[in-house]
Tab-separated table of C-alpha atoms in Angstrom:
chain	number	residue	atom	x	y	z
T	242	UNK	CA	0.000	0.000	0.000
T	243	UNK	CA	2.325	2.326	0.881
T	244	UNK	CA	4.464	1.532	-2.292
T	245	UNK	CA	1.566	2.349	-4.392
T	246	UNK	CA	1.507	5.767	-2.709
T	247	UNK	CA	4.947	6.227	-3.559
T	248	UNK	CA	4.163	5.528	-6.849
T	249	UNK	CA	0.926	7.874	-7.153
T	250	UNK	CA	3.151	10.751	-5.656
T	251	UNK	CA	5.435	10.298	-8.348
T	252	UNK	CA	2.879	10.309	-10.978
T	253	UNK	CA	1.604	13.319	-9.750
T	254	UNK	CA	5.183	14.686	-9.205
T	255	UNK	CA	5.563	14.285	-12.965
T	256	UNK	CA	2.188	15.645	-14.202
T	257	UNK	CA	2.852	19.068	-12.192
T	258	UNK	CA	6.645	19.197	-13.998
T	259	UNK	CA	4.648	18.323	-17.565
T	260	UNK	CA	1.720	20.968	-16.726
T	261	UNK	CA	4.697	24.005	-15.746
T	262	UNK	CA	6.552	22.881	-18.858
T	263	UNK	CA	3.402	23.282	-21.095
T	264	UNK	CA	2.827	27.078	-20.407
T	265	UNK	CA	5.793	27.545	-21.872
T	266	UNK	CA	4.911	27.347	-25.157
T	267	UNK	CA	7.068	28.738	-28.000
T	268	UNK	CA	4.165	30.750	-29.704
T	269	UNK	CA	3.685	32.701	-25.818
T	270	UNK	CA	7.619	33.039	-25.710
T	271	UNK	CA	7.755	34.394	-29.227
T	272	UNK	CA	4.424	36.933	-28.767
T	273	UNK	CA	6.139	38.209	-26.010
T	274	UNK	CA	9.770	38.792	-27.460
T	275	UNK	CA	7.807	40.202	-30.486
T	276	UNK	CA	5.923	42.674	-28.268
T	277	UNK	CA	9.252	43.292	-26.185
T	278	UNK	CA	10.603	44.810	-29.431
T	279	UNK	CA	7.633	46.913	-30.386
T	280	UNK	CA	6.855	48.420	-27.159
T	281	UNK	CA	10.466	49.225	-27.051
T	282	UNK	CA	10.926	50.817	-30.218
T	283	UNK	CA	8.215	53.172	-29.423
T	284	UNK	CA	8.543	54.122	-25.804
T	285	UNK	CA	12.582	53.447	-25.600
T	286	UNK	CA	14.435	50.717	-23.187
T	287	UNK	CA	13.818	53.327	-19.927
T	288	UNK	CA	10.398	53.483	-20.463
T	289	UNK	CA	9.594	49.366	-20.986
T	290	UNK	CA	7.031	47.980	-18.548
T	291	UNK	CA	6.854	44.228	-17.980
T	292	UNK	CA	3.230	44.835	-17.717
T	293	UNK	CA	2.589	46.421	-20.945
T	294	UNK	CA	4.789	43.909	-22.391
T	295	UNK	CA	2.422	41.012	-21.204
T	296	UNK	CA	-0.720	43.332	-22.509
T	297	UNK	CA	0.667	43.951	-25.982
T	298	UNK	CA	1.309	40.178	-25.896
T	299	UNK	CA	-2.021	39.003	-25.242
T	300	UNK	CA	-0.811	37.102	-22.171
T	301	UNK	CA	-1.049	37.632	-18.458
T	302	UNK	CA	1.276	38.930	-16.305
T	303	UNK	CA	2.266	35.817	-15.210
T	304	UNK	CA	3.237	34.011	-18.354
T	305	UNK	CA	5.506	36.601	-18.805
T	306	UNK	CA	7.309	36.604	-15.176
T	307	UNK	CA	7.624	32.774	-14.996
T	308	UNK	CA	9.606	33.077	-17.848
T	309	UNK	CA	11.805	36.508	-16.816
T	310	UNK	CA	12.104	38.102	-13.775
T	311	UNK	CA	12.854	41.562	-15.364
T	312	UNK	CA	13.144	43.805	-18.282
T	313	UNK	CA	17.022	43.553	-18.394
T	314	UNK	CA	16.650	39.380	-18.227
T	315	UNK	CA	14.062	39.563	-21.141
T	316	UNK	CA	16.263	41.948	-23.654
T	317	UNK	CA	19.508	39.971	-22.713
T	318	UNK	CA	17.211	36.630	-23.438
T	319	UNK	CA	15.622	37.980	-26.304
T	320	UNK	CA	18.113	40.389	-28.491
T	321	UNK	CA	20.732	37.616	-29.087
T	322	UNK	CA	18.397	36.026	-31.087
T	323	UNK	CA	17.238	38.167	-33.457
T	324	UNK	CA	19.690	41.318	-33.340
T	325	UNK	CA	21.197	41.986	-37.144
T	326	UNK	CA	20.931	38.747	-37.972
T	327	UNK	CA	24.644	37.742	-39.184
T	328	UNK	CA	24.753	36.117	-42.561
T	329	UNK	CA	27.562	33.753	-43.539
T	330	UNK	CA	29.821	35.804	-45.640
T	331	UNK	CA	31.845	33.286	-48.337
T	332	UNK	CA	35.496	33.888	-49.471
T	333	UNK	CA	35.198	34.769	-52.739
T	334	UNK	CA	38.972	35.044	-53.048
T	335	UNK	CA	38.685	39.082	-53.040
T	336	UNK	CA	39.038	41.157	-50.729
T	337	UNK	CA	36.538	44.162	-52.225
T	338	UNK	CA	33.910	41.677	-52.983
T	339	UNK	CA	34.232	40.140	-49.281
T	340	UNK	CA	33.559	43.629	-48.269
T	341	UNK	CA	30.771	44.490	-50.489
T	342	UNK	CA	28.633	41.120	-49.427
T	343	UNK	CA	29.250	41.887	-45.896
T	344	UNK	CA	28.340	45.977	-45.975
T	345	UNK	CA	25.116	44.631	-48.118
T	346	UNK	CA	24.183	41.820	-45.451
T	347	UNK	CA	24.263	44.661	-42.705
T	348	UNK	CA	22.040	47.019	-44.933
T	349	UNK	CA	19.582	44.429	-45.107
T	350	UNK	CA	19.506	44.298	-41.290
T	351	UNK	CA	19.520	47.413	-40.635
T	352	UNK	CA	16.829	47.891	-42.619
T	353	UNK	CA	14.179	46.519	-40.011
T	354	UNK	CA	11.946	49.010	-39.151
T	355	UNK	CA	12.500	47.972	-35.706
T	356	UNK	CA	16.270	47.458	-35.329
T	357	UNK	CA	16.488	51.616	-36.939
T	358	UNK	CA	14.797	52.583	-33.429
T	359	UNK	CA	15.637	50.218	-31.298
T	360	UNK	CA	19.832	50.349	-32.168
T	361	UNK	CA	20.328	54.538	-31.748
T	362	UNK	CA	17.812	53.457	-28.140
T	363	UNK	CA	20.493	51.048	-27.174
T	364	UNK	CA	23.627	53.074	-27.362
T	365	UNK	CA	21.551	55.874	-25.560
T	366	UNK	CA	21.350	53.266	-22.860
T	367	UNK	CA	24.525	52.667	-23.165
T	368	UNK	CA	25.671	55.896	-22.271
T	369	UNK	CA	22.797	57.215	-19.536
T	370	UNK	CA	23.118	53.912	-17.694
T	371	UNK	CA	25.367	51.251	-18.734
T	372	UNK	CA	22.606	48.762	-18.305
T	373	UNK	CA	22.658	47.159	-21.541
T	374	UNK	CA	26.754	47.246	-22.126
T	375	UNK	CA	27.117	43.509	-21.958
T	376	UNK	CA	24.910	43.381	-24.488
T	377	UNK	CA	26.081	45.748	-27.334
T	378	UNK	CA	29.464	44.065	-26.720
T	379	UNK	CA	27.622	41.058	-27.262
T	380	UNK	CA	25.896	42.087	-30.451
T	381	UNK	CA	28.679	43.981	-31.787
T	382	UNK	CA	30.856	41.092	-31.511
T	383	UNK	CA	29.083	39.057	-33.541
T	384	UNK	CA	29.553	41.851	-36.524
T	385	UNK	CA	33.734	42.578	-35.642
T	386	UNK	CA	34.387	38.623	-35.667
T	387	UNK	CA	33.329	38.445	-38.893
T	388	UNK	CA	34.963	41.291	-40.268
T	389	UNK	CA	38.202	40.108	-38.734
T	390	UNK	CA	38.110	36.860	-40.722
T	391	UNK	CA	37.481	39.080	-44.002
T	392	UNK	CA	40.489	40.719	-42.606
T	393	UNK	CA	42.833	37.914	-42.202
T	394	UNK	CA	41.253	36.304	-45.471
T	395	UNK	CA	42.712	39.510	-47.266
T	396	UNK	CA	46.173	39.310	-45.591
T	397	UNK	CA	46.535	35.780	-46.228
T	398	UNK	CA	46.130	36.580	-50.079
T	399	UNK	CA	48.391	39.228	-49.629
T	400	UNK	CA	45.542	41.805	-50.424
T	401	UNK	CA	46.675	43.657	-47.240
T	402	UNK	CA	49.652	44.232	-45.692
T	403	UNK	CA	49.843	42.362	-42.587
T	404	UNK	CA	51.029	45.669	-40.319
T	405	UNK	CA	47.420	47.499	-40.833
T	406	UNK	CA	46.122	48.698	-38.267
T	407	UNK	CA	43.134	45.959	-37.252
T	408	UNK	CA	41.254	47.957	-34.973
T	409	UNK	CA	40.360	50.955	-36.610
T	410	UNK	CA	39.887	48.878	-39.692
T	411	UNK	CA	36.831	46.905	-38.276
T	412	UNK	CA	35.771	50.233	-37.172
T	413	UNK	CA	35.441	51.188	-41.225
T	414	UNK	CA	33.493	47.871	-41.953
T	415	UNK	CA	30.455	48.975	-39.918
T	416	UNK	CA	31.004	52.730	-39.116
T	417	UNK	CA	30.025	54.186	-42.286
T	418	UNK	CA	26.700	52.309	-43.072
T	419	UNK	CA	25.417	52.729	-39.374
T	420	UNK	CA	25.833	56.265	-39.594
T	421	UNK	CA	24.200	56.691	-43.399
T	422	UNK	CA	21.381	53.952	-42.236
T	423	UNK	CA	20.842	55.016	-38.038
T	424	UNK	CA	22.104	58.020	-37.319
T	425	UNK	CA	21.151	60.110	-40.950
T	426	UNK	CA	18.141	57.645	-41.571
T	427	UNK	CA	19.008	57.658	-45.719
T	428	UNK	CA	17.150	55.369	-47.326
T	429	UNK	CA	20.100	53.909	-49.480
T	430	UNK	CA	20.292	52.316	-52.985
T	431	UNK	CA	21.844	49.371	-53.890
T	432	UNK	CA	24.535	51.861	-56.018
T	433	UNK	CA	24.988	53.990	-52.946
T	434	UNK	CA	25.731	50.707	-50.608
T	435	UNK	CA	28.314	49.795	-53.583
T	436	UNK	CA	29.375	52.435	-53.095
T	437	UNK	CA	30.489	53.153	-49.514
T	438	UNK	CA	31.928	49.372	-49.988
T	439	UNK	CA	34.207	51.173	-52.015
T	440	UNK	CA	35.147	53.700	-50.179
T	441	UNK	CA	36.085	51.044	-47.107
T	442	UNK	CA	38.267	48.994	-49.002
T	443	UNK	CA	40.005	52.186	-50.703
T	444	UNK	CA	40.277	53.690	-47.105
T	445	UNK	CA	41.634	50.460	-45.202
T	446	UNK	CA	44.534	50.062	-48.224
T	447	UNK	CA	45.690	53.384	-48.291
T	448	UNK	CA	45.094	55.192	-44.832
T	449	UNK	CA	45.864	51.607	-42.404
């Protein structure tokens, strides 16, 4: 008798693990991260309330806390998987045409209605708090490795000399679009993006 309890109390052990594990469903997660995004890019990352969150969602309050405890955990959760997405950039066996897939694969991101108000929001943060620093690094990582292997692709062919100055180089890769796309908000043609890929791989041979 008393082993048959032990086994009922397991039973029901398990059915209260299987229960939690169904709220978390994937379309709830994903309503919420999408309404994380849009209540941020209108209100800003100081502004964000778990609780309009949740209401933009559709969900209760609750779905959203048993999943994150706070704004901050639900942007560090959230971003990584969706901020300018990072496209696999081939070696083509030239350096300028490296360059000109990779400036083209961040103008697509940067596109996103939502990452153009969100981004200049972030580095705001950045600098009125520090709240969200791990995160930028985190994000802008993602962009800089991949330059850097464009980088040493080039000096491996001998493209580049090997005594440029890495750094500021990265710097040039992303620098110039972010400012044309975020910080002037032009609207930029394909010839124009050609265009300031030109300008980084003139600018990274002759001035680094």
């Amino acid at each position: 008798m008393e082993r048959n309890s032990s086994i009922q109390k397991n039973i029901d052990k398990k059915r209260r693990k299987a229960s939690g594990a169904a709220v978390f469903q994937e379309s709830v997660t994903l309503a919420l991260q999408r309404a994380l995004f849009e209540e941020w890019a209108e209100v800003g990352y100081s502004s964000l309330k778990m609780e309009r969150i949740a209401s933009r969602a559709g969900v209760g309050k609750a779905a959203l806390y048993r999943r994150w405890k706070s704004k901050k955990e639900l942007v560090y959760d959230a971003m990584p998987s969706i901020a300018v997405t990072i496209t696999e950039i081939p070696d083509t066996g030239s350096f300028e045409e490296d360059v000109r897939i990779f400036v083209h694969s961040l103008a697509v991101a940067l596109r996103h209605p939502l990452v153009r108000r969100i981004l200049p929001d972030m580095h705001a943060e950045r600098v009125r708090s520090g709240e969200l620093e791990d995160l930028i690094t985190l994000v802008t990582k993602k962009r800089r490795d991949q330059a850097t292997v464009i980088l040493e692709r080039a000096i491996a062919r001998g493209d580049l000399l090997e005594t440029i100055d890495v750094p500021i180089a990265l710097d040039f890769f992303i620098a110039n679009i972010y400012w044309s796309m975020i910080i002037q908000r032009r609207r930029l043609s394909k010839e124009a993006i050609d265009k300031i890929s030109r300008a980084i791989t003139i600018s990274i041979r002759q001035a680094l």
